[in-house]
XYZ file of C-alpha atoms in Angstrom:
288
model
C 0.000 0.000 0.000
C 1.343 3.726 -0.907
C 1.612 6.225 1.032
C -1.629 7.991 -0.904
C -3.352 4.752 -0.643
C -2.526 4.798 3.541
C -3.457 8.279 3.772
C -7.115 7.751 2.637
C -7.463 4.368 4.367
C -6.680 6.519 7.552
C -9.342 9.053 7.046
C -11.691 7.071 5.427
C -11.957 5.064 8.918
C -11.698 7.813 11.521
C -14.582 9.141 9.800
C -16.670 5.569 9.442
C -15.751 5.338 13.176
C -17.028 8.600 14.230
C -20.131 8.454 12.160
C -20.735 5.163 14.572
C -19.596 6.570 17.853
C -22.253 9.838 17.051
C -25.266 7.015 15.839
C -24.500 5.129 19.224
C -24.424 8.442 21.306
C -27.896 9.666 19.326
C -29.952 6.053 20.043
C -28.539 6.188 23.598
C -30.160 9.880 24.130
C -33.626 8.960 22.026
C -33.930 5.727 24.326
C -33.535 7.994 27.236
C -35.550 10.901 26.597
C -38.666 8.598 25.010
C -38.724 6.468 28.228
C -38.596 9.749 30.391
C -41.345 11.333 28.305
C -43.761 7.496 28.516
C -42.680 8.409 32.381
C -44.269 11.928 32.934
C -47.138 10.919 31.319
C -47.706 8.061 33.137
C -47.861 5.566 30.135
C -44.042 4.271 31.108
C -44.732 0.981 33.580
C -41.680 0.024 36.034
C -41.169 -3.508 33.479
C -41.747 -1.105 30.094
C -38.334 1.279 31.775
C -36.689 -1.879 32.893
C -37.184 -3.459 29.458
C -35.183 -0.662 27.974
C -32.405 -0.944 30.422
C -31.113 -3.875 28.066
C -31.191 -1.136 24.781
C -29.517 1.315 27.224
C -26.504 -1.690 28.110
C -26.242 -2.420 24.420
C -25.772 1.311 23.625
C -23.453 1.752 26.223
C -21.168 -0.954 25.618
C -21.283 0.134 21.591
C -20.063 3.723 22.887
C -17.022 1.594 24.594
C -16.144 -0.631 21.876
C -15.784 2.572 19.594
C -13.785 3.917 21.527
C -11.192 1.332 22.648
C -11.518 0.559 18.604
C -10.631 4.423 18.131
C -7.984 4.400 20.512
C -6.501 0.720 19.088
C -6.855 2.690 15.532
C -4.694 5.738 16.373
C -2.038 3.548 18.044
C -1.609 1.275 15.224
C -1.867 4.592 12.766
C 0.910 6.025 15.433
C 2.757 2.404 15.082
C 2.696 2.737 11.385
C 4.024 6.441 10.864
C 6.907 5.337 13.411
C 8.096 2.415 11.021
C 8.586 3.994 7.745
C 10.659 7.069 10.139
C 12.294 4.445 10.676
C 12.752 2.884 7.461
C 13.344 6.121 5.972
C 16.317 6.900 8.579
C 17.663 3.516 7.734
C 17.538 4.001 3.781
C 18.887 7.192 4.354
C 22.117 6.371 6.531
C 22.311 3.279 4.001
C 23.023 5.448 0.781
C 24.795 8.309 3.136
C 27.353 5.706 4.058
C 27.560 4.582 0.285
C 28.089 7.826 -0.983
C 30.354 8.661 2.092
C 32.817 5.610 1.730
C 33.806 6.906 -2.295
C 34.829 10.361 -0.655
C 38.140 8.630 0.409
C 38.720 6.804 -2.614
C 38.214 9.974 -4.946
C 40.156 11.771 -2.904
C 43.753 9.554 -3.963
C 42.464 9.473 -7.039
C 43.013 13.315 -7.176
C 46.676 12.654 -6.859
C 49.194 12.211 -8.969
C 50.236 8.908 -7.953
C 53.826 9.113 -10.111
C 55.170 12.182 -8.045
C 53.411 12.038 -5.044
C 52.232 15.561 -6.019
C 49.409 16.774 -3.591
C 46.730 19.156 -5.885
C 44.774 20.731 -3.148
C 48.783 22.126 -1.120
C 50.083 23.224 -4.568
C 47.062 25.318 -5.361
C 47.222 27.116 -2.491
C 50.935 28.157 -3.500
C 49.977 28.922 -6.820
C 47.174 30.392 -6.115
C 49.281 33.085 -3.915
C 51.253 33.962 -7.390
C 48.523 34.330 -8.881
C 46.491 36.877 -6.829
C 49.592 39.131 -7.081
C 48.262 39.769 -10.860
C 46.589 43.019 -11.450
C 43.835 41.750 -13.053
C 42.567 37.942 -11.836
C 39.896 36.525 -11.077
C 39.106 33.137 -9.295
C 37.749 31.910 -12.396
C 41.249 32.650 -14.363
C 43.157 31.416 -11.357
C 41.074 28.023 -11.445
C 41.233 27.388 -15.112
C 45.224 28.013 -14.848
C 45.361 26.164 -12.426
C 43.632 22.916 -13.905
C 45.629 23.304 -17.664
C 48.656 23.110 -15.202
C 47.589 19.916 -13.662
C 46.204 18.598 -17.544
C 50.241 19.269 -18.441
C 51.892 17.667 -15.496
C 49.348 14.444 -14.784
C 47.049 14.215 -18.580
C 43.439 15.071 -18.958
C 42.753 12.166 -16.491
C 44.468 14.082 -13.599
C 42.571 17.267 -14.344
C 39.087 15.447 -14.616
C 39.502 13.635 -10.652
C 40.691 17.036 -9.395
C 37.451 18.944 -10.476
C 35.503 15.571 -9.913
C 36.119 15.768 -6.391
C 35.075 18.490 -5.613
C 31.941 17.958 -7.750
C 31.180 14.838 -5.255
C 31.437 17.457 -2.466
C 28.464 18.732 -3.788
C 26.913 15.553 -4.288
C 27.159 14.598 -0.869
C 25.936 17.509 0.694
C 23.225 17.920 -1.418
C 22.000 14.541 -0.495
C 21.590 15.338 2.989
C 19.668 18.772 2.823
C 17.448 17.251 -0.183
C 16.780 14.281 2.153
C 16.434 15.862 5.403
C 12.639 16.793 5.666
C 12.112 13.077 4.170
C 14.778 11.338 6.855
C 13.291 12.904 9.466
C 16.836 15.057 9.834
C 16.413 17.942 12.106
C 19.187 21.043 11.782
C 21.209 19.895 14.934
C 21.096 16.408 12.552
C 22.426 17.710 9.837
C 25.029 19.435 10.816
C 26.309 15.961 12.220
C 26.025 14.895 8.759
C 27.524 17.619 6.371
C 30.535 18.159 9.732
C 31.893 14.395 8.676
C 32.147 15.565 4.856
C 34.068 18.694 6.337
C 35.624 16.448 8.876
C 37.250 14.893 6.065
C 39.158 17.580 4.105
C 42.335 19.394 5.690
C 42.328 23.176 5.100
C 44.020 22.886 1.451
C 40.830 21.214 0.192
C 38.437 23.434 2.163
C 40.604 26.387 0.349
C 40.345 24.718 -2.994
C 36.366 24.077 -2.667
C 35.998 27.765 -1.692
C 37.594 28.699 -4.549
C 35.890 26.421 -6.860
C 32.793 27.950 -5.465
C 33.495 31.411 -5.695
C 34.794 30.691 -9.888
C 31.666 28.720 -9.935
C 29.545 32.022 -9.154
C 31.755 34.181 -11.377
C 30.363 32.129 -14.090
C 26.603 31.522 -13.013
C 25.950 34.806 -10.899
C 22.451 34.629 -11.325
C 21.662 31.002 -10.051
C 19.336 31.364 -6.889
C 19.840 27.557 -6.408
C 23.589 28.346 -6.165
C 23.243 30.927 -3.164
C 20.777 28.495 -1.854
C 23.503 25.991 -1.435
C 26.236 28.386 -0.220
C 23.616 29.596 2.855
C 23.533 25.916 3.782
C 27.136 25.437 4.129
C 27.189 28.857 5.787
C 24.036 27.232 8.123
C 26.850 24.025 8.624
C 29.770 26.257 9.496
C 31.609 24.300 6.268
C 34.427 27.146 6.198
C 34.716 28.111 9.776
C 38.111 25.882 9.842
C 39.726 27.743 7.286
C 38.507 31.531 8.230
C 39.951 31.021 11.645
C 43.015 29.243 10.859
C 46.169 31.925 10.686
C 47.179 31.690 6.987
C 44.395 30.417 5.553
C 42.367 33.445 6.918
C 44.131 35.510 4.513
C 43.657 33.645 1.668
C 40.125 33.290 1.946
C 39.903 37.530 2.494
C 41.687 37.426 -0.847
C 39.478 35.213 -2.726
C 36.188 37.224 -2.033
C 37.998 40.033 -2.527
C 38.679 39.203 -6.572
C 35.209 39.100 -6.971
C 33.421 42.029 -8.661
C 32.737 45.126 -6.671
C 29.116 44.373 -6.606
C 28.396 40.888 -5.027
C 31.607 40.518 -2.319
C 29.499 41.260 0.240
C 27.027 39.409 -0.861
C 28.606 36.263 -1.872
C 30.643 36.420 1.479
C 27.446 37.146 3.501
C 26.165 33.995 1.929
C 28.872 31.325 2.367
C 30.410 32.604 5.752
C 29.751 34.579 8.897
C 31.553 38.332 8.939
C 32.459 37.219 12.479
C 35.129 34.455 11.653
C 37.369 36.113 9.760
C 37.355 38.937 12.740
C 37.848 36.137 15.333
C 41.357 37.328 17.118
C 41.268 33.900 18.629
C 44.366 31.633 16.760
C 43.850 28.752 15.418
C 47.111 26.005 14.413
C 46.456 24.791 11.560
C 45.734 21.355 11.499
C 44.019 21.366 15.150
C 40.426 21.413 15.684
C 38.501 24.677 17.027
């Protein structure tokens, strides 16, 4: 049975059940008030009231059985709504863990296995040569930054780099599209999209910002897109890196090659003001 299907069954017999619990009430109060009217007008003999004490029993149990029915019905309807929770958690946390487990595995598949060459450190690096140029962008600095890769590990390299990061979104997409269906509340979620984060040191988390913010440069009108960056501001995604000494000022840098017009509102987005204030240090590497 569907959920539709369920739905209607459910109505369908809370109202049959309090159509009978009202009919049962009703005879109950017409058996009553006729035997009390016979009564006043002296027509109602002590045997004619006692021979509708059996109708008023048979009422009165009816009234009862309705209602421990009615009661039995909303537990079961209660037991019911509990198991697919339940099986919805469980389906949930079964493709979350899936999805979860390839994180790792695309991870070394960013790296150039022949040199030992780690993507997300070197970016960083060139990525501070870079913003010395008068005019860059994130976008520019990306795309040089994957034709660099393309020369030094083939095509192949360049596709897992920007695949990762693409299964970044995957995965945290899957748990705010599945939340109001798993039953995930926000303290839930967090949990959830803090393991992803969890995962990546600070290079990554400066590479995915970036990706991001070239991402926008390219699509500045996609709602969906500022959507998704308020969520990972919501998660506290970046917090590592905008309180980490270093990092702080690499991340001030990369808003700051955005156009004049949408800095603000980009970074108001994607992170809170507040965190790249913080005068509390942070070693990198440690958790805050």
């Amino acid at each position: 049975m569907n959920k539709w299907h369920l739905i209607k069954y459910m109505i369908g017999t809370v109202v049959v059940v309090n159509i009978i619990l009202f009919i049962a009430i009703l005879l109950l109060f017409i058996t009553i008030f006729l035997c009390e009217l016979s009564h006043r007008s002296n027509e109602c003999e002590t045997g004619e009231i006692l021979g509708d004490l059996p109708t008023w029993l048979t009422a009165m149990v009816a009234i009862f059985s309705v209602i421990y029915a009615k009661k039995a019905f909303y537990k079961q309807s209660e037991a019911i709504v509990l198991q697919k929770k339940v099986a919805r958690r469980v389906s949930f946390d079964t493709t979350f863990t899936q999805i979860f487990a390839q994180h790792s595995i695309l991870y070394k598949k960013a790296q150039d296995s022949s040199t030992n060459h780690c993507c997300f450190a070197a970016f960083r690096d060139f990525f501070g040569e870079q913003v010395k140029k008068t005019t860059i962008t994130n976008k520019d600095i990306w795309e040089n930054y994957n034709k660099k890769i393309e020369e030094n590990s083939g095509k192949e390299g360049a596709s897992n780099f920007k695949n990762y990061f693409k299964y970044i979104y995957i995965e945290v997409n899957y748990i705010e599209e599945e939340a109001k269906e798993a039953d995930l509340d926000e303290s839930i979620q967090k949990r959830y999209v803090r393991l992803i984060e969890g995962q990546m040191n600070n290079d990554e988390l400066f590479c995915y910002l970036v990706n991001l913010l070239e991402y926008y440069e390219k699509n500045t009108d996609n709602q969906k897109l500022i959507s998704y960056f308020k969520y990972l501001k919501q998660n506290a995604f970046f917090k590592e890196i905008c309180k980490t000494d270093g990092y702080k000022d690499d991340v001030k840098k990369a808003f700051n090659l955005l156009n004049e017009s949408c800095p603000n509102t980009v970074r108001n987005s994607l992170i809170e003001q507040k965190w790249l204030e913080s005068t509390e240090n942070h070693k990198i590497g440690l958790p805050y």
